Amino acid sequence: MAESSEDYGNYSYEYYLEYGDLEDIKVEHKQKETMHIISVVIYIISFVLGLIGNGTVIWVTAFKSKKTVNSVWLLNLAMADFVFVLFLPFYIDYILRDFHWDFGVAMCKINSFVSVMNMYASVLFLTVLSIDRYVSLVHLNWSQRYRTVERAWVVCSCIWAVAGALSCPALIFRDTMRLHDKVVCFNNFHAQDGHTAAMRHIIIVAIRTTVGFLLPFTAISVTGILLTVKDYLIRDAAEYQGSAQSASLAVSRGQTLTVASMLRLPVVSRSLFPAAITKGGAATTNNARTAATATAAASNLVEVFVDGQPVMVEPGTTVLQACEKVGMQIPRFCYHERLSVAGNCRMCLVEIEKVPKPVAACAMPVMKGWNILTNSDKTRKAREGVMEFLLANHPLDCPICDQGGECDLQDQSMQFGSDRSRFTESKRAVEDKNIGPLIKTIMTRCIQCTRCVRFASEIAGVEDLGTTGRGNDLQIGTYVEKMFMSELSGNVIDICPVGALTSKPYAFTARPWETRKTESIDVLDAVGSNIVVSTRGGEVMRILPRLNEDINEEWISDKTRFAYDGLKRQRLTQPMVKNESGQLVPTTWEDVLTRVAGALQGVKGNDVAAVVGGLVDAEALISLKDLLNRLNSDNLCTEEVFPMAGAGSDLRSNYLLNTGIAGIEEADVLLLVGTNPRYEAPLFNARIRKGWLHNELQVALVGKEVDLSYTYNHLGESAKALQEIASGTHPFSQVLAKAKHPVVVVGSSCLQREDGAAIMAAVSTIAQNARVSSGVEETWKVLNVLHRVASQVAALDLGYKPGVDTIRKNPPKVLFLLGADADCITRQDLPKDSFIIYQGHHGDVGAPMADIILPGAAYTEKCSTYVNTEGRAQQTRVAVSPPGMAREDWKIIRAISELVGVTLPYDTLDEVRDRLAEVSPNLVRYDDVEEANYFKQANELSKAVNQAVLTEPLVPPQLTVKDFYMTDPISRASQTMAKCVKAVTEGAQAVDEPAIC
C-alpha cells in the first residue's frame, strides 16, 4: 500500500485525487452525499436488470437458438456486460462506505481491469455490429461467401484480446492508499518526476478517447451515412424510371438495400417470443444468406395508400393484391389466384388519385405513392357500368340455374350493380356445347372471363378450350365438336363465376342452402385430396374440393368429384350367407357372426389368412391384424404387391413419396419409372406440370410412352434403361448428376412384376448416385414411390405382407377378404372346402366368391384414418349413415373377436386409435408427414438383390384416360363413370341425354 499523497492522481470515474487537494475532498464528499445516494440506487437497479437481462440473452443465444453471426455478436456483447454487472457490488459497497476500499490491492486492480475491459469490449462489439450490418447489406455476394460463424468467433477472440491488452494499465497502475481514516483505490502514476506521471496519464486518456470513442463513433457514423446515401440513390433511380418493375429487377440483382433493413429483431427476442413473430413479420434470420435476402427484399418495399390507409408492398404487386393486403375486397370475375392475369372482365376497376381513368386492379402493378380509391364515385360508377354491360345479354335464369346461391354474378350485381336496366334490345343467344357427360354448358350465361380456358391450358395441360370470334360474337368452346378430355375437367365448374358451366350429374337435384357440408378426404387414389361432402336427407349430393396447399391445393380429379353416385349402387346392405344351393341369401347379424365365429374357432395358426383391399381404413387394418394375431396367425396380406427383397417394407423410406406432393415443385430434374401419374395420381401430376411450367422442371420417363400433360424425354420402355442409368453409362446419368434437386419417382405397379425387386434396386441406386453426385442437401429426398390405392401405406406401416403369393402357395382353410376386390385371388386358387368371408361395402369382385358377406361402411359413412402416398395421416368424417344394416369395419371385427373368445381390448374409436399409436405412432399424427431416412441403408440392402430385370416394357395399368375412370368398387358402381368410359371410346354423342327444361 502506498503511503504517500504526492502521486500524480487518481483517474477514475468514481473517485478523483489530484496532487494534494485532500481538504477539498472532504468538502466535496459532504456536498455530493445526495449524488452518492442516487448513484447507489442507479447501480443497484443496473445490477438487478443487467444480471437478469444479460443472463437471459446469454442463455438463449448460447443454448436455445441456432448459432448465427448475429447471435455470436450478441452473445459476446452480453458476456462483457454480464461480467461488468457481476463486479458492480464492489462499487456499491465503495460508495456506501464513503469511498473506503476494504477489499485489498488485488481486488482493486481486478475491479478496475474488468471495468475498463468492459468499456473497450462493448464499444468494439457495437462497432463490429455496425460494420457487419453494412457489409451484409451492401456487399451481399462477399458476405454470403465469407460471413460465417467461425470467422465471427475469430473476430470476437481478437476483440477480447485487444480489450484485455488496452486494460492492462489498470493492473499495473491501480493501487490503494490510506487517506486519513480511509483506504482509497486510485491510479498511482508515481514516478521520479511529475512530467513522467503526467505523460502516463495523458497517454492513457488519449488511448481511451481514441479507441473507446473516436474510432467507434467514426465507423458507426460512416456506415450509417453510406447506407442512407445508397438507399437514397436507389430510391431516386427507381422513381426516375417510373416503374415498380425496375425495383423488382434491382432486388433480383441484390442491389436494392435500405436502412430500414437495419431494424431487425434480435435472435434473442425471436427465441423468447416465437409466437409473436409470424411469417409476414420482420425477424432476424437464422443465417447470413437468408438474412441478406430478407433484408434486401424488405428494403425494396413500395409504400402505397388504399383509401388513405398506408401499406408496404413488394414491387410488382398488383393494385388488387395491395387492396387485399389491407382487407379491402375488390370485385372480380376473370381474376383467379392460380391462373394467369387476363384483365378482360373489367369488374375490378378502381380509381387512382391523379390518374384520369379507372384502372384494372388485377393487371396494374402499383407505383410508389399511389393513392388507390376503392369506393369513390368514379369507382362505383365504373363498376356499375361494367355490370350493366355484363347483364345486358345475360339471361334471367336464376330460378332454374344450378349456380344459384353460389353465383358471383348474383352477389356482385346486388352489391355493385344498378337497380334498373336501360337495355331494351333483344338479348344475344349462344348455342350450348356438348363437351362430355360431366359438364353441362349453358353458354348464353357466359361472360367470357376465360377462366375455363386458362385452367385447361395452364393447370390441366390440354388445349381443348378456346375463344372464337370477337366483340359481341365472342364464344368459348372447342372449335370442333369434341369432348373436354381431361382428368381434371370438373374443376372448371368451381372456377366459373356464373352458371355457364355446371355439373351434369348434379343438375336440378339440390340447392346449396339445402345441403349439409362435411369436411373429409378422398380415398379413390393414394393422394388423399381434401374434399367437402354435401349431403341432403342421408344422401351424398355432390363432392367439392377443400383447400389444402400441401396436397391438392383447391383442385380434385373427376373421379373424386363425380363417382359419388357409386356410393348408392351395388351396396351391401345386410349380412348374407351362402345356402345349400350356392345362393347368397340375407340373414341377421346374430346368425352371420355365429357362423363366422364357428369357422374361426375350428382353425389354428396360418390356417386362417386375410387379404385387404385398397379402400380399407387403418382402424379396420389394426383390428383385423389383432384378431388374426390372437388366433396365432400372421398371414395378413395386401392385394398390392411390393418387393420384399432388399430393404422391402422394413424401411419406411423405401415405400413413400418422400419428396412430398408439394415438394415436387422444387425439383429441377424428374425421372418417372413405370408410371403414368396423370391418371394414377392426377393432383400429383398437376404439381409436376406446375414445376415444368414455372420452374423449368426437366422430366424423363422409363416405361411405356404415355400422354402426359407436359413434354418429357422418353428413355426407353424396358427396365434395362434403369440399369444403364444406375451404372452411369446412360447419358441421362449426367443430367441427374448436374441437377440441384433431382427426384426419382417409381410407380407401385411396375414393382408388382416378377423383376420388381431388381427394378427397386436399380431405382434405389439411381437415387443414391444422384444424391451423391449432385451434392444435394441431406434434407432433400430423391427416392419416391407413387402408390395407387389409399390403404397400402397404412397396411405396410402395420406390418401387412404385400401380395398374396403366400396364400396361393399355402391355401388357408378360412380366408378373410376385407374389401379385397382387385381379383388378385380367385376361388380356383383355393381348395374347394375353403371358407371365405367377405367384408366390404360393394358387391363387386370379392363378394360373389364368398360364403359369408359382412356389409361394411364406405368412406363417407365413417370416421376413419387413411395414410396417403407421402405418409400423411388424414381422417374421413361421417357425412351420411351406412345403408341398411351395414356397420363400420372395425366394429364388425371387434364383435367377431368376442364371439371367437379372443376379445379385442377396445370398444370405442378413441381406444382403437390408441392401439394404432402403440403400433405405429405416425398413423395418428394427423396432417403431419414424418420424415423418412435411411436411404443409404436401403440402397446397401438392395445391392444384395440377385435378380435380373426383364426385357418386357414397363406398362402402367392406367395407360389412357379410359383406364382412369373405373378403378375401384365405388367408381365401378358409378353410372357417371361408366358414361365417361363410353364417351371416351365412342364419343360424347354416345351418352347424350334429352335436355331437361
CSV table of N, CA and C in Angstrom, one decimal, residues 596-667:
chain,number,residue,atom,x,y,z
A,596,VAL,N,-69.5,-67.1,-38.6
A,596,VAL,CA,-68.1,-66.7,-38.7
A,596,VAL,C,-67.2,-67.2,-37.5
A,597,ALA,N,-67.8,-67.0,-36.3
A,597,ALA,CA,-67.1,-67.5,-35.1
A,597,ALA,C,-66.9,-69.0,-35.1
A,598,GLY,N,-67.9,-69.7,-35.6
A,598,GLY,CA,-67.7,-71.2,-35.6
A,598,GLY,C,-66.6,-71.6,-36.6
A,599,ALA,N,-66.5,-70.9,-37.8
A,599,ALA,CA,-65.5,-71.2,-38.7
A,599,ALA,C,-64.1,-70.9,-38.2
A,600,LEU,N,-64.0,-69.7,-37.5
A,600,LEU,CA,-62.7,-69.4,-37.0
A,600,LEU,C,-62.2,-70.2,-35.8
A,601,GLN,N,-63.2,-70.7,-35.0
A,601,GLN,CA,-62.8,-71.5,-33.8
A,601,GLN,C,-62.2,-72.9,-34.2
A,602,GLY,N,-62.5,-73.3,-35.4
A,602,GLY,CA,-62.1,-74.6,-35.9
A,602,GLY,C,-60.7,-74.6,-36.5
A,603,VAL,N,-60.0,-73.4,-36.6
A,603,VAL,CA,-58.7,-73.4,-37.3
A,603,VAL,C,-57.7,-72.8,-36.3
A,604,LYS,N,-56.5,-73.1,-36.6
A,604,LYS,CA,-55.3,-72.6,-35.8
A,604,LYS,C,-54.2,-72.1,-36.7
A,605,GLY,N,-53.5,-71.1,-36.2
A,605,GLY,CA,-52.3,-70.7,-36.9
A,605,GLY,C,-52.6,-70.1,-38.3
A,606,ASN,N,-51.8,-70.4,-39.3
A,606,ASN,CA,-51.9,-69.9,-40.6
A,606,ASN,C,-53.0,-70.6,-41.4
A,607,ASP,N,-53.8,-71.4,-40.8
A,607,ASP,CA,-54.9,-71.9,-41.5
A,607,ASP,C,-56.0,-70.9,-41.7
A,608,VAL,N,-55.8,-69.7,-41.1
A,608,VAL,CA,-56.7,-68.6,-41.3
A,608,VAL,C,-55.8,-67.4,-41.9
A,609,ALA,N,-56.3,-66.8,-42.9
A,609,ALA,CA,-55.5,-65.7,-43.5
A,609,ALA,C,-56.4,-64.6,-43.9
A,610,ALA,N,-55.8,-63.4,-44.2
A,610,ALA,CA,-56.7,-62.3,-44.6
A,610,ALA,C,-56.0,-61.5,-45.7
A,611,VAL,N,-56.8,-61.0,-46.6
A,611,VAL,CA,-56.4,-60.1,-47.7
A,611,VAL,C,-57.2,-58.8,-47.6
A,612,VAL,N,-56.5,-57.7,-47.6
A,612,VAL,CA,-57.2,-56.4,-47.5
A,612,VAL,C,-57.1,-55.7,-48.9
A,613,GLY,N,-58.1,-54.9,-49.2
A,613,GLY,CA,-58.2,-54.2,-50.4
A,613,GLY,C,-57.7,-52.8,-50.3
A,614,GLY,N,-57.9,-52.0,-51.4
A,614,GLY,CA,-57.3,-50.7,-51.5
A,614,GLY,C,-58.1,-49.6,-50.8
A,615,LEU,N,-59.3,-49.8,-50.3
A,615,LEU,CA,-60.1,-48.8,-49.6
A,615,LEU,C,-60.3,-49.0,-48.1
A,616,VAL,N,-59.5,-49.9,-47.5
A,616,VAL,CA,-59.6,-50.2,-46.1
A,616,VAL,C,-58.9,-49.2,-45.2
A,617,ASP,N,-59.6,-48.7,-44.2
A,617,ASP,CA,-59.0,-47.7,-43.3
A,617,ASP,C,-58.1,-48.4,-42.3
A,618,ALA,N,-57.3,-47.5,-41.6
A,618,ALA,CA,-56.3,-48.0,-40.7
A,618,ALA,C,-56.9,-48.7,-39.4
A,619,GLU,N,-58.1,-48.2,-39.0
A,619,GLU,CA,-58.7,-48.8,-37.8
A,619,GLU,C,-59.1,-50.2,-38.1
A,620,ALA,N,-59.6,-50.5,-39.3
A,620,ALA,CA,-60.0,-51.9,-39.7
A,620,ALA,C,-58.8,-52.7,-39.8
A,621,LEU,N,-57.7,-52.1,-40.4
A,621,LEU,CA,-56.4,-52.9,-40.6
A,621,LEU,C,-55.9,-53.4,-39.2
A,622,ILE,N,-55.8,-52.5,-38.2
A,622,ILE,CA,-55.3,-52.9,-36.9
A,622,ILE,C,-56.2,-53.9,-36.2
A,623,SER,N,-57.5,-53.7,-36.4
A,623,SER,CA,-58.4,-54.7,-35.8
A,623,SER,C,-58.3,-56.0,-36.3
A,624,LEU,N,-58.2,-56.1,-37.7
A,624,LEU,CA,-58.0,-57.4,-38.3
A,624,LEU,C,-56.7,-58.1,-38.0
A,625,LYS,N,-55.7,-57.2,-37.9
A,625,LYS,CA,-54.3,-57.7,-37.5
A,625,LYS,C,-54.4,-58.3,-36.1
A,626,ASP,N,-55.0,-57.6,-35.2
A,626,ASP,CA,-55.0,-58.1,-33.8
A,626,ASP,C,-55.8,-59.3,-33.7
A,627,LEU,N,-56.9,-59.4,-34.4
A,627,LEU,CA,-57.8,-60.6,-34.4
A,627,LEU,C,-57.0,-61.9,-34.9
A,628,LEU,N,-56.3,-61.8,-36.0
A,628,LEU,CA,-55.6,-62.9,-36.5
A,628,LEU,C,-54.4,-63.2,-35.7
A,629,ASN,N,-53.7,-62.2,-35.1
A,629,ASN,CA,-52.6,-62.5,-34.2
A,629,ASN,C,-53.0,-63.2,-33.0
A,630,ARG,N,-54.2,-62.9,-32.5
A,630,ARG,CA,-54.8,-63.6,-31.3
A,630,ARG,C,-55.2,-65.1,-31.7
A,631,LEU,N,-55.4,-65.3,-33.0
A,631,LEU,CA,-55.6,-66.7,-33.4
A,631,LEU,C,-54.3,-67.3,-33.9
A,632,ASN,N,-53.2,-66.7,-33.5
A,632,ASN,CA,-51.8,-67.3,-33.8
A,632,ASN,C,-51.5,-67.3,-35.3
A,633,SER,N,-52.1,-66.4,-36.0
A,633,SER,CA,-51.8,-66.3,-37.4
A,633,SER,C,-51.2,-64.9,-37.8
A,634,ASP,N,-50.2,-64.9,-38.6
A,634,ASP,CA,-49.7,-63.6,-39.1
A,634,ASP,C,-49.8,-63.6,-40.6
A,635,ASN,N,-50.7,-64.3,-41.1
A,635,ASN,CA,-50.9,-64.4,-42.6
A,635,ASN,C,-51.8,-63.3,-43.1
A,636,LEU,N,-51.3,-62.1,-43.0
A,636,LEU,CA,-52.0,-60.9,-43.4
A,636,LEU,C,-51.4,-60.3,-44.6
A,637,CYS,N,-52.2,-60.1,-45.7
A,637,CYS,CA,-51.6,-59.7,-47.0
A,637,CYS,C,-52.4,-58.6,-47.5
A,638,THR,N,-51.8,-57.8,-48.4
A,638,THR,CA,-52.5,-56.8,-49.2
A,638,THR,C,-52.6,-57.2,-50.6
A,639,GLU,N,-53.6,-56.7,-51.3
A,639,GLU,CA,-53.7,-57.0,-52.8
A,639,GLU,C,-52.5,-56.5,-53.6
A,640,GLU,N,-52.1,-55.3,-53.2
A,640,GLU,CA,-51.0,-54.7,-53.9
A,640,GLU,C,-49.7,-55.4,-53.6
A,641,VAL,N,-48.8,-55.6,-54.6
A,641,VAL,CA,-47.6,-56.3,-54.4
A,641,VAL,C,-46.5,-55.3,-54.2
A,642,PHE,N,-45.5,-55.6,-53.3
A,642,PHE,CA,-44.3,-54.7,-53.2
A,642,PHE,C,-43.1,-55.7,-52.9
A,643,PRO,N,-42.0,-55.5,-53.6
A,643,PRO,CA,-40.9,-56.4,-53.5
A,643,PRO,C,-40.3,-56.4,-52.1
A,644,MET,N,-40.2,-57.6,-51.5
A,644,MET,CA,-39.7,-57.7,-50.1
A,644,MET,C,-38.2,-58.0,-50.1
A,645,ALA,N,-37.5,-58.2,-51.3
A,645,ALA,CA,-36.1,-58.4,-51.3
A,645,ALA,C,-35.4,-57.1,-51.0
A,646,GLY,N,-34.2,-57.2,-50.4
A,646,GLY,CA,-33.5,-56.0,-50.0
A,646,GLY,C,-34.2,-55.4,-48.8
A,647,ALA,N,-34.4,-54.1,-48.8
A,647,ALA,CA,-35.0,-53.4,-47.6
A,647,ALA,C,-36.5,-53.7,-47.5
A,648,GLY,N,-37.1,-54.0,-48.7
A,648,GLY,CA,-38.5,-54.3,-48.7
A,648,GLY,C,-39.4,-53.2,-48.0
A,649,SER,N,-40.3,-53.6,-47.1
A,649,SER,CA,-41.1,-52.7,-46.4
A,649,SER,C,-40.6,-52.5,-45.0
A,650,ASP,N,-39.4,-52.9,-44.7
A,650,ASP,CA,-38.9,-52.7,-43.3
A,650,ASP,C,-38.5,-51.3,-43.1
A,651,LEU,N,-38.0,-50.6,-44.1
A,651,LEU,CA,-37.7,-49.2,-44.0
A,651,LEU,C,-38.8,-48.3,-44.7
A,652,ARG,N,-39.4,-47.4,-43.9
A,652,ARG,CA,-40.5,-46.6,-44.4
A,652,ARG,C,-40.1,-45.8,-45.6
A,653,SER,N,-38.9,-45.3,-45.7
A,653,SER,CA,-38.4,-44.5,-46.8
A,653,SER,C,-38.4,-45.3,-48.1
A,654,ASN,N,-38.5,-46.6,-48.0
A,654,ASN,CA,-38.5,-47.5,-49.2
A,654,ASN,C,-39.8,-47.5,-49.9
A,655,TYR,N,-40.9,-47.1,-49.3
A,655,TYR,CA,-42.2,-47.2,-50.0
A,655,TYR,C,-43.0,-45.9,-49.9
A,656,LEU,N,-42.4,-44.8,-49.6
A,656,LEU,CA,-43.1,-43.5,-49.5
A,656,LEU,C,-42.8,-42.6,-50.6
A,657,LEU,N,-43.6,-41.6,-50.9
A,657,LEU,CA,-43.3,-40.5,-51.8
A,657,LEU,C,-42.6,-39.5,-50.9
A,658,ASN,N,-41.3,-39.7,-50.7
A,658,ASN,CA,-40.5,-39.0,-49.7
A,658,ASN,C,-40.4,-37.5,-50.0
A,659,THR,N,-40.3,-37.1,-51.2
A,659,THR,CA,-40.2,-35.7,-51.5
A,659,THR,C,-41.4,-34.9,-51.1
A,660,GLY,N,-42.6,-35.5,-51.1
A,660,GLY,CA,-43.8,-34.9,-50.8
A,660,GLY,C,-44.5,-34.4,-52.0
A,661,ILE,N,-45.8,-34.3,-52.0
A,661,ILE,CA,-46.6,-33.9,-53.1
A,661,ILE,C,-46.3,-32.4,-53.5
A,662,ALA,N,-46.3,-31.5,-52.5
A,662,ALA,CA,-45.9,-30.1,-52.8
A,662,ALA,C,-44.4,-30.0,-53.1
A,663,GLY,N,-43.6,-30.8,-52.5
A,663,GLY,CA,-42.2,-30.7,-52.7
A,663,GLY,C,-41.7,-30.9,-54.1
A,664,ILE,N,-42.5,-31.6,-54.9
A,664,ILE,CA,-42.1,-31.9,-56.3
A,664,ILE,C,-41.9,-30.6,-57.1
A,665,GLU,N,-42.5,-29.5,-56.7
A,665,GLU,CA,-42.4,-28.3,-57.4
A,665,GLU,C,-41.0,-27.7,-57.3
A,666,GLU,N,-40.2,-28.1,-56.3
A,666,GLU,CA,-38.9,-27.6,-56.2
A,666,GLU,C,-37.9,-28.3,-57.0
A,667,ALA,N,-38.3,-29.5,-57.5
A,667,ALA,CA,-37.3,-30.3,-58.3
A,667,ALA,C,-37.0,-29.6,-59.6
